[in-house]
Each structure stands twice: as structure tokens, then as C-alpha cells.
């Protein structure tokens, strides 16, 4: 029994306790909750460890430590504990991402040891909706990508990732992990695009998905087609699929400097309810 504050790696038998913490903030925690609901807490299946912060023997906060370091419902005391464990272990992640407050606190403690970061995006508005706008008609040509269309969607996915993150997802392992993730989304029916003349001109995915909330990601319009309203009508179409087929609440987060995208998402029906932060290495 843990009688004081303590931190440890959660075991598979503690799944219900972890899900109870994740369920406190289903929108903000959708990314981690989706992974846990599919893989459980076994590190091999989860793709990382789940650290737990306990107070008086009760699980209070979590931190997913895999390719991303993600604080979950993290109190200031938990953040300090997670930072110390991460510092001792050494950096294994490619990013730190999560709600802006805890993520900023975590980075402030890790920066002297892990810095400098390649880029810090300190304020990324979190936007949410449970009903689409009636002002924007969904694009009728946006549809699910089929499993035999990987060669069609991959170039658009690589272009989006490179433009957004600043490096190609094909570096390092030759893109094997990235291709596997794209294939997973296509296979689960959560990859959408508008295709003209055999070319993707708009695309987006429903990334993290739980019964309570899901998250749209990877929104991209071919540069030659920008300024024609495809992002709005395309997002309206993906939002329709998300609300009807996946979850009652849909979220996304966007860079604060991308004022055009933020305005576009508001017109589709999203409202800003908080902020995320990303530290990229």
C-alpha cells in the first residue's frame, strides 16, 4: 500500500484506476485514453510506460511516456515527480505535449537537462464542438479513403506532416512507423479526403477516438487549391462523419499563429475551450 506521495509504472491490473483518471477530462485526454482503451497498460502493447502519481495510496495523476511525453490530470506535485523521473531516465520521446499549464511546468523543469528544443509551441488553442454549424455545407466529395488507396493518400500525409512539424516523417526508419499509423487510420475508416484527377486536394483524419470524444488531426489542403474554401467544407464533412459515427464530442488543437485556420474552424462550429502546448525535439 502506498501511504504517501509516490510515483511508479502502472501495471495491467490497474487499468480501471487509470481509466477513471482519464475519464475526468475526456476531451483533453482523448489521445492517451484511446491508446489505453485499445492496448491496456502493458508497455509493449501501449508503446510506452504509464506513470502514476499516488497520494495516500490513491492514483491522482498520470503521465504517458512513449514517443510522446504526455501529462494527464497532472497536479503541480505530480508534474515535479514526473519531471524527476523523466530526467533520471533521459529523453526517449520526440515531443512533450498536453494541456498547456502542466506541459509548460514539466518543460520548465526538463529544459535545463533536455534543452534546447527544436521548437516550442506554447499556446495551441483547443477547440471543441458537439454540433456542426448550419452555415457551412459539408463537401459531398469528401469520403473515406479505402484500404487499396494507400499510395494515393501517403504523399498528402507526408506533405502535411513535413509542413506542420518541419521534418519529414520518412526520416530515420524510412517512414515505416508513419506508414503504419496512416494504414491504421485508413483501415479503421478514419482517414478522409477529396480527390480530383487522381490527386488528394483536401484531407483530414479522426485520430484519437473514444466513446466520449474524438480528435480531428492532419488537416491539409493542397497549396494549389488553398483559398477556395475547401478547408471549411471539407472539415464540415469530416465533422459530420465524426459526430455520426465516432463520438458525441469532437476536438482539435491548432497553432495560435494560424489565424486563418482558427477562423475557419470557428465557422464550421468549433469553439475554443482551452489550450495545449507542444515541445518538439
Coordinates of C-alpha atoms in Angstrom, one line a residue:
X1 CA 0.0 0.0 0.0
X2 CA 1.3 3.4 -1.0
X3 CA 0.6 5.7 2.1
X4 CA 2.4 8.9 1.0
X5 CA 3.1 10.5 -2.3
X6 CA 4.8 8.1 -4.7
X7 CA 5.3 7.5 -8.4
X8 CA 5.5 4.2 -10.2
X9 CA 4.8 2.5 -13.5
X10 CA 1.2 1.2 -13.6
X11 CA 0.6 -2.5 -14.0
X12 CA -2.1 -4.0 -16.3
X13 CA -4.2 -4.8 -13.2
X14 CA -4.6 -1.1 -12.5
X15 CA -6.4 -0.4 -15.8
X16 CA -9.7 0.6 -14.2
X17 CA -7.9 3.2 -11.9
X18 CA -6.1 4.6 -14.9
X19 CA -9.3 4.9 -17.0
X20 CA -11.1 6.6 -14.1
X21 CA -8.4 9.3 -14.1
X22 CA -8.5 9.7 -17.9
X23 CA -12.3 9.9 -17.8
X24 CA -12.1 13.1 -15.7
X25 CA -11.2 15.1 -18.8
X26 CA -12.4 13.1 -21.8
X27 CA -11.6 15.7 -24.4
X28 CA -8.2 16.8 -23.2
X29 CA -7.2 13.2 -22.5
X30 CA -8.6 11.6 -25.7
X31 CA -5.2 10.8 -27.2
X32 CA -3.9 8.8 -24.2
X33 CA -7.4 7.4 -23.4
X34 CA -7.7 6.0 -26.9
X35 CA -4.4 4.2 -26.6
X36 CA -5.1 2.8 -23.2
X37 CA -8.6 1.6 -24.2
X38 CA -7.1 -0.4 -27.1
X39 CA -3.8 -1.6 -25.6
X40 CA -4.3 -1.6 -21.9
X41 CA -1.3 -0.8 -19.7
X42 CA 1.2 -3.4 -20.9
X43 CA 4.2 -1.3 -22.0
X44 CA 4.9 -3.4 -25.1
X45 CA 1.3 -3.1 -26.4
X46 CA 0.9 0.5 -25.2
X47 CA 4.1 1.7 -26.9
X48 CA 5.4 3.2 -23.7
X49 CA 5.0 3.3 -19.9
X50 CA 2.2 4.8 -18.0
X51 CA 3.5 6.5 -14.9
X52 CA 1.2 7.0 -12.0
X53 CA 1.3 9.7 -9.2
X54 CA -0.2 8.4 -6.0
X55 CA -1.3 10.4 -2.9
X56 CA -2.2 8.4 0.1
X57 CA -2.4 5.2 -2.0
X58 CA -4.8 6.8 -4.5
X59 CA -4.0 7.3 -8.1
X60 CA -4.3 11.1 -8.8
X61 CA -2.3 11.8 -12.0
X62 CA -0.8 10.0 -15.0
X63 CA 2.0 10.6 -17.5
X64 CA 2.3 8.6 -20.7
X65 CA 5.9 8.1 -21.5
X66 CA 6.4 6.8 -25.1
X67 CA 7.1 8.5 -28.3
X68 CA 5.4 11.5 -26.7
X69 CA 5.6 12.5 -23.0
X70 CA 2.0 13.5 -22.1
X71 CA 0.9 14.7 -18.6
X72 CA -2.6 13.7 -17.7
X73 CA -4.6 15.5 -15.0
X74 CA -1.2 16.4 -13.5
X75 CA -1.1 18.4 -10.3
X76 CA 1.9 20.6 -9.6
X77 CA 3.3 18.0 -7.3
X78 CA 2.8 15.3 -9.9
X79 CA 4.5 17.3 -12.5
X80 CA 7.6 17.6 -10.3
X81 CA 7.6 13.9 -9.8
X82 CA 7.2 13.1 -13.5
X83 CA 9.9 15.6 -14.4
X84 CA 12.3 14.0 -11.9
X85 CA 11.6 10.5 -13.3
X86 CA 12.0 11.7 -16.9
X87 CA 15.2 13.5 -16.1
X88 CA 16.7 10.4 -14.5
X89 CA 15.6 8.2 -17.3
X90 CA 16.9 10.5 -20.1
X91 CA 14.9 11.8 -23.1
X92 CA 13.4 9.0 -25.1
X93 CA 10.5 11.0 -26.6
X94 CA 10.2 13.1 -29.7
X95 CA 7.9 15.6 -28.1
X96 CA 6.2 16.7 -24.9
X97 CA 2.5 17.5 -25.5
X98 CA -0.5 18.1 -23.4
X99 CA -2.7 20.8 -21.6
X100 CA -0.7 24.0 -21.7
X101 CA -0.4 24.6 -17.9
X102 CA 1.1 21.2 -16.8
X103 CA 3.1 20.8 -20.0
X104 CA 4.7 24.2 -19.5
X105 CA 5.6 23.4 -15.9
X106 CA 7.0 20.0 -17.0
X107 CA 9.1 21.6 -19.7
X108 CA 10.4 24.3 -17.3
X109 CA 11.9 21.5 -15.1
X110 CA 13.2 19.4 -18.0
X111 CA 14.6 22.2 -20.2
X112 CA 17.9 22.6 -18.3
X113 CA 18.6 18.9 -18.9
X114 CA 16.9 18.2 -22.3
X115 CA 17.0 21.6 -24.0
X116 CA 17.2 23.3 -26.2
X117 CA 14.1 22.1 -28.0
X118 CA 13.8 22.3 -31.8
X119 CA 10.6 24.2 -31.4
X120 CA 8.2 25.2 -28.6
X121 CA 4.6 25.9 -29.4
X122 CA 3.5 27.3 -26.1
X123 CA -0.2 28.1 -26.9
X124 CA -2.2 25.9 -29.2
X125 CA -6.0 26.6 -28.8
X126 CA -8.1 23.5 -28.0
X127 CA -11.3 23.7 -30.0
X128 CA -14.4 21.6 -29.4
X129 CA -17.9 21.1 -30.8
X130 CA -20.8 18.7 -30.4
X131 CA -22.9 20.1 -33.3
X132 CA -21.9 21.3 -36.7
X133 CA -22.5 24.8 -38.0
X134 CA -25.5 25.2 -40.3
X135 CA -23.6 27.9 -42.2
X136 CA -21.1 25.6 -44.0
X137 CA -22.4 22.8 -46.2
X138 CA -20.3 19.6 -46.0
X139 CA -18.3 18.9 -49.1
X140 CA -20.1 15.9 -50.8
X141 CA -16.9 14.8 -52.5
X142 CA -15.0 14.2 -49.2
X143 CA -15.1 10.5 -48.5
X144 CA -13.4 7.7 -46.6
X145 CA -10.1 6.5 -48.0
X146 CA -10.1 2.8 -49.0
X147 CA -7.5 0.3 -48.0
X148 CA -6.3 0.0 -51.5
X149 CA -5.6 3.7 -51.8
X150 CA -2.6 4.0 -49.5
X151 CA -0.4 5.1 -52.4
X152 CA -2.9 7.9 -53.1
X153 CA -3.1 9.3 -49.5
X154 CA 0.5 8.8 -48.4
X155 CA 2.1 11.7 -50.4
X156 CA -0.5 14.1 -48.9
X157 CA 0.1 12.8 -45.4
X158 CA 3.9 13.2 -45.8
X159 CA 3.4 16.8 -47.2
X160 CA 1.1 17.7 -44.3
X161 CA 3.5 16.3 -41.6
X162 CA 6.5 18.0 -43.2
X163 CA 4.8 21.3 -43.4
X164 CA 3.4 21.1 -39.9
X165 CA 6.3 19.7 -38.0
X166 CA 9.3 20.9 -40.0
X167 CA 10.8 17.5 -40.7
X168 CA 9.8 14.6 -42.9
X169 CA 8.2 11.6 -41.3
X170 CA 10.1 9.4 -43.7
X171 CA 13.4 10.2 -42.0
X172 CA 15.0 7.8 -39.5
X173 CA 13.3 4.5 -40.1
X174 CA 12.4 5.3 -43.7
X175 CA 8.8 6.1 -42.6
X176 CA 7.8 2.6 -41.5
X177 CA 6.2 3.8 -38.3
X178 CA 4.4 6.7 -40.0
X179 CA 3.2 4.5 -42.8
X180 CA 1.9 2.0 -40.2
X181 CA 0.0 4.8 -38.5
X182 CA -1.6 6.0 -41.7
X183 CA -2.5 2.5 -42.6
X184 CA -4.1 2.0 -39.2
X185 CA -6.3 5.1 -39.7
X186 CA -7.3 4.1 -43.2
X187 CA -8.1 0.6 -42.1
X188 CA -10.3 1.8 -39.3
X189 CA -12.2 4.1 -41.6
X190 CA -10.9 7.3 -40.0
X191 CA -9.0 8.8 -43.0
X192 CA -10.9 11.2 -45.3
X193 CA -10.1 13.1 -48.4
X194 CA -11.4 14.9 -51.5
X195 CA -9.8 13.6 -54.7
X196 CA -9.6 15.3 -58.0
X197 CA -8.0 13.9 -61.1
X198 CA -6.3 11.2 -59.1
X199 CA -4.8 13.7 -56.6
X200 CA -5.7 14.4 -52.9
X201 CA -6.7 18.1 -52.7
X202 CA -8.1 18.0 -49.1
X203 CA -7.5 15.5 -46.3
X204 CA -8.0 15.0 -42.6
X205 CA -8.2 12.1 -40.1
X206 CA -10.1 11.3 -37.0
X207 CA -7.0 10.4 -34.9
X208 CA -7.7 9.6 -31.2
X209 CA -11.2 8.2 -30.7
X210 CA -13.0 7.1 -27.6
X211 CA -16.7 6.6 -27.0
X212 CA -16.8 10.0 -25.3
X213 CA -14.7 12.2 -27.6
X214 CA -12.5 12.1 -30.7
X215 CA -9.9 14.4 -32.2
X216 CA -9.5 15.5 -35.8
X217 CA -5.9 15.8 -37.0
X218 CA -3.8 16.2 -40.1
X219 CA -6.0 18.8 -41.8
X220 CA -4.4 19.7 -45.1
X221 CA -5.2 21.4 -48.4
X222 CA -3.0 21.1 -51.5
X223 CA -1.3 24.5 -51.8
X224 CA -2.6 24.9 -55.4
X225 CA -6.2 24.7 -54.0
X226 CA -5.9 27.0 -51.0
X227 CA -8.1 30.0 -50.7
X228 CA -11.1 28.2 -52.3
X229 CA -12.9 27.2 -49.1
X230 CA -12.0 23.5 -49.3
X231 CA -10.8 23.5 -45.7
X232 CA -14.2 24.7 -44.4
X233 CA -16.4 22.4 -46.5
X234 CA -14.0 19.5 -46.0
X235 CA -13.9 19.9 -42.3
X236 CA -17.7 20.1 -42.2
X237 CA -17.8 16.8 -44.0
X238 CA -15.3 15.1 -41.6
X239 CA -17.1 16.6 -38.6
X240 CA -20.3 15.1 -39.8
X241 CA -18.7 11.7 -40.1
X242 CA -17.1 12.1 -36.6
X243 CA -20.3 13.1 -34.8
X244 CA -22.5 10.4 -36.5
X245 CA -20.1 7.5 -36.4
X246 CA -17.5 8.0 -33.7
X247 CA -18.2 10.2 -30.7
X248 CA -20.6 12.9 -29.4
X249 CA -17.8 15.5 -28.9
X250 CA -15.2 16.4 -31.5
X251 CA -12.0 18.3 -30.7
X252 CA -8.8 19.5 -32.4
X253 CA -5.9 21.8 -31.4
X254 CA -4.3 24.3 -33.7
X255 CA -1.3 26.6 -33.6
X256 CA -2.2 30.0 -32.3
X257 CA -0.4 31.8 -35.1
X258 CA -2.6 30.1 -37.7
X259 CA -5.4 32.7 -37.5
X260 CA -6.9 31.6 -40.8
X261 CA -7.4 28.0 -39.6
X262 CA -8.8 29.1 -36.3
X263 CA -11.3 31.3 -38.1
X264 CA -12.2 28.5 -40.5
X265 CA -12.8 26.1 -37.6
X266 CA -15.0 28.6 -35.8
X267 CA -17.1 28.9 -38.9
X268 CA -17.5 25.2 -39.1
X269 CA -18.8 25.1 -35.4
X270 CA -15.8 24.8 -33.2
X271 CA -15.2 26.9 -30.1
X272 CA -12.0 27.5 -28.2
X273 CA -12.2 26.0 -24.7
X274 CA -8.6 25.7 -23.6
X275 CA -5.1 25.3 -24.9
X276 CA -2.4 22.7 -25.5
X277 CA 1.3 23.0 -25.7
X278 CA 3.9 21.1 -27.7
X279 CA 7.6 20.9 -27.3
X280 CA 9.3 19.4 -30.4
X281 CA 12.8 17.8 -30.4

